[in-house]
Amino acid sequence: MSNPDGQSTDVSELSPEQRLEPPNTRLLNAGIVTINDMETLRACVAYENANQQRIPILRRLEHRANKIRAEEE
């Protein structure tokens, strides 16, 4: 992935703000589906709860959490 400066960005290093407040709303889902661990997911839920508290986003995060749990089994 590259950022506006043309530098590559490791998706695992994105902050919750970068995942949940992208400049293009189509990137929001990409930010969520690339979450691969519960620690990152919890940080994103905490960020969303502390800021905008958007129910649709929290539901997407919950759905992603369920997928991560299923993959771990």
CSV table of N, CA and C in Angstrom, one decimal:
chain,number,residue,atom,x,y,z
A,1,MET,N,0.8,-1.2,0.0
A,1,MET,CA,0.0,0.0,0.0
A,1,MET,C,0.9,1.2,0.0
A,2,SER,N,0.5,2.3,-0.7
A,2,SER,CA,1.3,3.5,-0.7
A,2,SER,C,0.4,4.6,-0.2
A,3,ASN,N,1.1,5.6,0.5
A,3,ASN,CA,0.4,6.7,1.0
A,3,ASN,C,0.5,7.9,0.0
A,4,PRO,N,-0.1,9.0,0.3
A,4,PRO,CA,-0.1,10.1,-0.7
A,4,PRO,C,1.3,10.6,-1.0
A,5,ASP,N,2.3,10.4,-0.1
A,5,ASP,CA,3.6,10.8,-0.4
A,5,ASP,C,4.4,9.8,-1.3
A,6,GLY,N,3.7,8.7,-1.7
A,6,GLY,CA,4.4,7.8,-2.5
A,6,GLY,C,5.2,6.7,-1.8
A,7,GLN,N,5.2,6.8,-0.5
A,7,GLN,CA,6.0,5.8,0.3
A,7,GLN,C,5.1,4.6,0.6
A,8,SER,N,5.7,3.5,0.6
A,8,SER,CA,4.9,2.3,1.0
A,8,SER,C,4.6,2.3,2.5
A,9,THR,N,3.4,1.7,2.8
A,9,THR,CA,3.0,1.6,4.2
A,9,THR,C,2.6,0.2,4.5
A,10,ASP,N,3.2,-0.4,5.5
A,10,ASP,CA,2.9,-1.7,5.9
A,10,ASP,C,1.5,-1.6,6.6
A,11,VAL,N,0.5,-2.3,6.1
A,11,VAL,CA,-0.8,-2.3,6.6
A,11,VAL,C,-0.9,-2.7,8.1
A,12,SER,N,0.0,-3.5,8.6
A,12,SER,CA,0.0,-3.9,10.0
A,12,SER,C,0.5,-2.7,10.9
A,13,GLU,N,1.0,-1.7,10.3
A,13,GLU,CA,1.5,-0.6,11.1
A,13,GLU,C,0.5,0.6,11.1
A,14,LEU,N,-0.7,0.4,10.5
A,14,LEU,CA,-1.7,1.5,10.5
A,14,LEU,C,-2.2,1.7,11.9
A,15,SER,N,-2.4,2.9,12.2
A,15,SER,CA,-3.1,3.3,13.5
A,15,SER,C,-4.6,3.1,13.4
A,16,PRO,N,-5.3,3.0,14.5
A,16,PRO,CA,-6.7,2.9,14.4
A,16,PRO,C,-7.3,4.1,13.7
A,17,GLU,N,-6.7,5.3,13.9
A,17,GLU,CA,-7.2,6.5,13.2
A,17,GLU,C,-7.0,6.4,11.7
A,18,GLN,N,-5.9,5.8,11.3
A,18,GLN,CA,-5.7,5.7,9.8
A,18,GLN,C,-6.6,4.6,9.2
A,19,ARG,N,-6.9,3.6,10.0
A,19,ARG,CA,-7.9,2.6,9.5
A,19,ARG,C,-9.3,3.1,9.4
A,20,LEU,N,-9.7,3.8,10.4
A,20,LEU,CA,-11.1,4.2,10.6
A,20,LEU,C,-11.4,5.6,10.1
A,21,GLU,N,-10.5,6.4,9.7
A,21,GLU,CA,-10.7,7.8,9.2
A,21,GLU,C,-9.9,8.0,7.9
A,22,PRO,N,-10.0,7.1,6.9
A,22,PRO,CA,-9.3,7.2,5.7
A,22,PRO,C,-9.8,8.4,4.9
A,23,PRO,N,-8.9,8.9,4.0
A,23,PRO,CA,-9.3,10.1,3.2
A,23,PRO,C,-10.4,9.7,2.2
A,24,ASN,N,-10.5,8.5,1.8
A,24,ASN,CA,-11.5,8.0,0.9
A,24,ASN,C,-12.3,6.9,1.6
A,25,THR,N,-13.6,7.1,1.7
A,25,THR,CA,-14.5,6.2,2.5
A,25,THR,C,-14.5,4.7,2.0
A,26,ARG,N,-14.1,4.5,0.7
A,26,ARG,CA,-14.0,3.2,0.2
A,26,ARG,C,-12.9,2.4,0.8
A,27,LEU,N,-11.9,3.1,1.4
A,27,LEU,CA,-10.8,2.5,2.1
A,27,LEU,C,-11.1,2.0,3.5
A,28,LEU,N,-12.2,2.5,4.0
A,28,LEU,CA,-12.6,2.1,5.4
A,28,LEU,C,-12.8,0.6,5.5
A,29,ASN,N,-13.5,0.0,4.6
A,29,ASN,CA,-13.7,-1.5,4.7
A,29,ASN,C,-12.3,-2.2,4.5
A,30,ALA,N,-11.5,-1.7,3.7
A,30,ALA,CA,-10.1,-2.3,3.5
A,30,ALA,C,-9.3,-2.2,4.8
A,31,GLY,N,-9.5,-1.1,5.5
A,31,GLY,CA,-8.8,-0.9,6.8
A,31,GLY,C,-9.3,-1.9,7.8
A,32,ILE,N,-10.5,-2.3,7.7
A,32,ILE,CA,-11.1,-3.3,8.7
A,32,ILE,C,-10.7,-4.7,8.3
A,33,VAL,N,-10.9,-5.1,7.0
A,33,VAL,CA,-10.6,-6.4,6.7
A,33,VAL,C,-9.2,-6.8,6.7
A,34,THR,N,-8.3,-5.9,6.8
A,34,THR,CA,-6.9,-6.2,6.9
A,34,THR,C,-6.4,-6.3,8.4
A,35,ILE,N,-7.3,-6.2,9.3
A,35,ILE,CA,-7.0,-6.4,10.7
A,35,ILE,C,-6.9,-7.9,10.9
A,36,ASN,N,-5.7,-8.4,11.4
A,36,ASN,CA,-5.5,-9.8,11.5
A,36,ASN,C,-5.3,-10.3,12.9
A,37,ASP,N,-5.4,-9.4,13.9
A,37,ASP,CA,-5.2,-9.8,15.3
A,37,ASP,C,-6.1,-9.1,16.2
A,38,MET,N,-6.4,-9.7,17.3
A,38,MET,CA,-7.4,-9.1,18.3
A,38,MET,C,-6.8,-7.9,18.9
A,39,GLU,N,-5.5,-7.8,19.1
A,39,GLU,CA,-5.0,-6.6,19.7
A,39,GLU,C,-5.3,-5.3,18.9
A,40,THR,N,-5.0,-5.4,17.6
A,40,THR,CA,-5.3,-4.3,16.7
A,40,THR,C,-6.8,-4.0,16.6
A,41,LEU,N,-7.6,-5.1,16.6
A,41,LEU,CA,-9.0,-4.9,16.5
A,41,LEU,C,-9.6,-4.2,17.8
A,42,ARG,N,-9.1,-4.6,19.0
A,42,ARG,CA,-9.5,-3.9,20.2
A,42,ARG,C,-9.1,-2.5,20.2
A,43,ALA,N,-7.9,-2.2,19.7
A,43,ALA,CA,-7.5,-0.8,19.6
A,43,ALA,C,-8.4,0.0,18.7
A,44,CYS,N,-8.9,-0.6,17.6
A,44,CYS,CA,-9.8,0.1,16.7
A,44,CYS,C,-11.1,0.3,17.3
A,45,VAL,N,-11.6,-0.7,18.0
A,45,VAL,CA,-12.9,-0.5,18.7
A,45,VAL,C,-12.8,0.6,19.8
A,46,ALA,N,-11.7,0.6,20.5
A,46,ALA,CA,-11.5,1.6,21.5
A,46,ALA,C,-11.5,3.0,20.9
A,47,TYR,N,-10.8,3.1,19.7
A,47,TYR,CA,-10.7,4.4,19.0
A,47,TYR,C,-12.1,4.8,18.6
A,48,GLU,N,-12.9,3.9,18.0
A,48,GLU,CA,-14.2,4.3,17.5
A,48,GLU,C,-15.1,4.7,18.7
A,49,ASN,N,-15.0,3.9,19.8
A,49,ASN,CA,-15.9,4.3,20.9
A,49,ASN,C,-15.5,5.6,21.5
A,50,ALA,N,-14.2,6.0,21.5
A,50,ALA,CA,-13.8,7.2,22.0
A,50,ALA,C,-14.0,8.4,21.1
A,51,ASN,N,-14.3,8.2,19.9
A,51,ASN,CA,-14.4,9.3,18.9
A,51,ASN,C,-15.8,9.3,18.3
A,52,GLN,N,-16.1,8.6,17.2
A,52,GLN,CA,-17.3,8.8,16.5
A,52,GLN,C,-18.5,7.9,16.9
A,53,GLN,N,-18.2,6.8,17.5
A,53,GLN,CA,-19.2,5.8,17.9
A,53,GLN,C,-20.2,5.5,16.8
A,54,ARG,N,-19.7,5.2,15.6
A,54,ARG,CA,-20.5,4.9,14.5
A,54,ARG,C,-20.9,3.4,14.6
A,55,ILE,N,-22.2,3.2,14.8
A,55,ILE,CA,-22.7,1.8,14.9
A,55,ILE,C,-22.4,0.9,13.7
A,56,PRO,N,-22.5,1.4,12.5
A,56,PRO,CA,-22.2,0.5,11.4
A,56,PRO,C,-20.7,0.1,11.4
A,57,ILE,N,-19.8,1.0,11.8
A,57,ILE,CA,-18.4,0.6,11.9
A,57,ILE,C,-18.1,-0.4,13.0
A,58,LEU,N,-18.8,-0.1,14.2
A,58,LEU,CA,-18.6,-1.1,15.3
A,58,LEU,C,-19.2,-2.4,14.9
A,59,ARG,N,-20.2,-2.5,14.1
A,59,ARG,CA,-20.7,-3.8,13.6
A,59,ARG,C,-19.7,-4.5,12.7
A,60,ARG,N,-19.1,-3.7,11.8
A,60,ARG,CA,-18.1,-4.3,11.0
A,60,ARG,C,-16.9,-4.8,11.8
A,61,LEU,N,-16.5,-4.1,12.8
A,61,LEU,CA,-15.4,-4.5,13.7
A,61,LEU,C,-15.8,-5.8,14.4
A,62,GLU,N,-17.1,-5.9,14.9
A,62,GLU,CA,-17.6,-7.1,15.5
A,62,GLU,C,-17.5,-8.3,14.6
A,63,HIS,N,-18.0,-8.1,13.3
A,63,HIS,CA,-17.9,-9.1,12.3
A,63,HIS,C,-16.5,-9.6,12.1
A,64,ARG,N,-15.6,-8.6,12.0
A,64,ARG,CA,-14.2,-9.0,11.8
A,64,ARG,C,-13.6,-9.8,13.0
A,65,ALA,N,-14.0,-9.4,14.2
A,65,ALA,CA,-13.6,-10.1,15.4
A,65,ALA,C,-14.1,-11.6,15.4
A,66,ASN,N,-15.3,-11.8,14.9
A,66,ASN,CA,-15.9,-13.1,14.8
A,66,ASN,C,-15.0,-13.9,13.8
A,67,LYS,N,-14.6,-13.3,12.7
A,67,LYS,CA,-13.8,-14.0,11.7
A,67,LYS,C,-12.4,-14.4,12.3
A,68,ILE,N,-11.8,-13.5,13.0
A,68,ILE,CA,-10.5,-13.7,13.6
A,68,ILE,C,-10.6,-14.9,14.6
A,69,ARG,N,-11.7,-14.9,15.4
A,69,ARG,CA,-11.8,-16.0,16.4
A,69,ARG,C,-12.0,-17.3,15.7
A,70,ALA,N,-12.8,-17.3,14.6
A,70,ALA,CA,-13.0,-18.5,13.8
A,70,ALA,C,-11.7,-19.1,13.2
A,71,GLU,N,-10.9,-18.1,12.7
A,71,GLU,CA,-9.6,-18.6,12.1
A,71,GLU,C,-8.7,-19.1,13.2
A,72,GLU,N,-8.8,-18.6,14.4
A,72,GLU,CA,-7.9,-19.1,15.5
A,72,GLU,C,-8.3,-20.5,16.0
A,73,GLU,N,-9.5,-20.9,15.7
A,73,GLU,CA,-9.9,-22.2,16.2
A,73,GLU,C,-9.4,-23.4,15.4
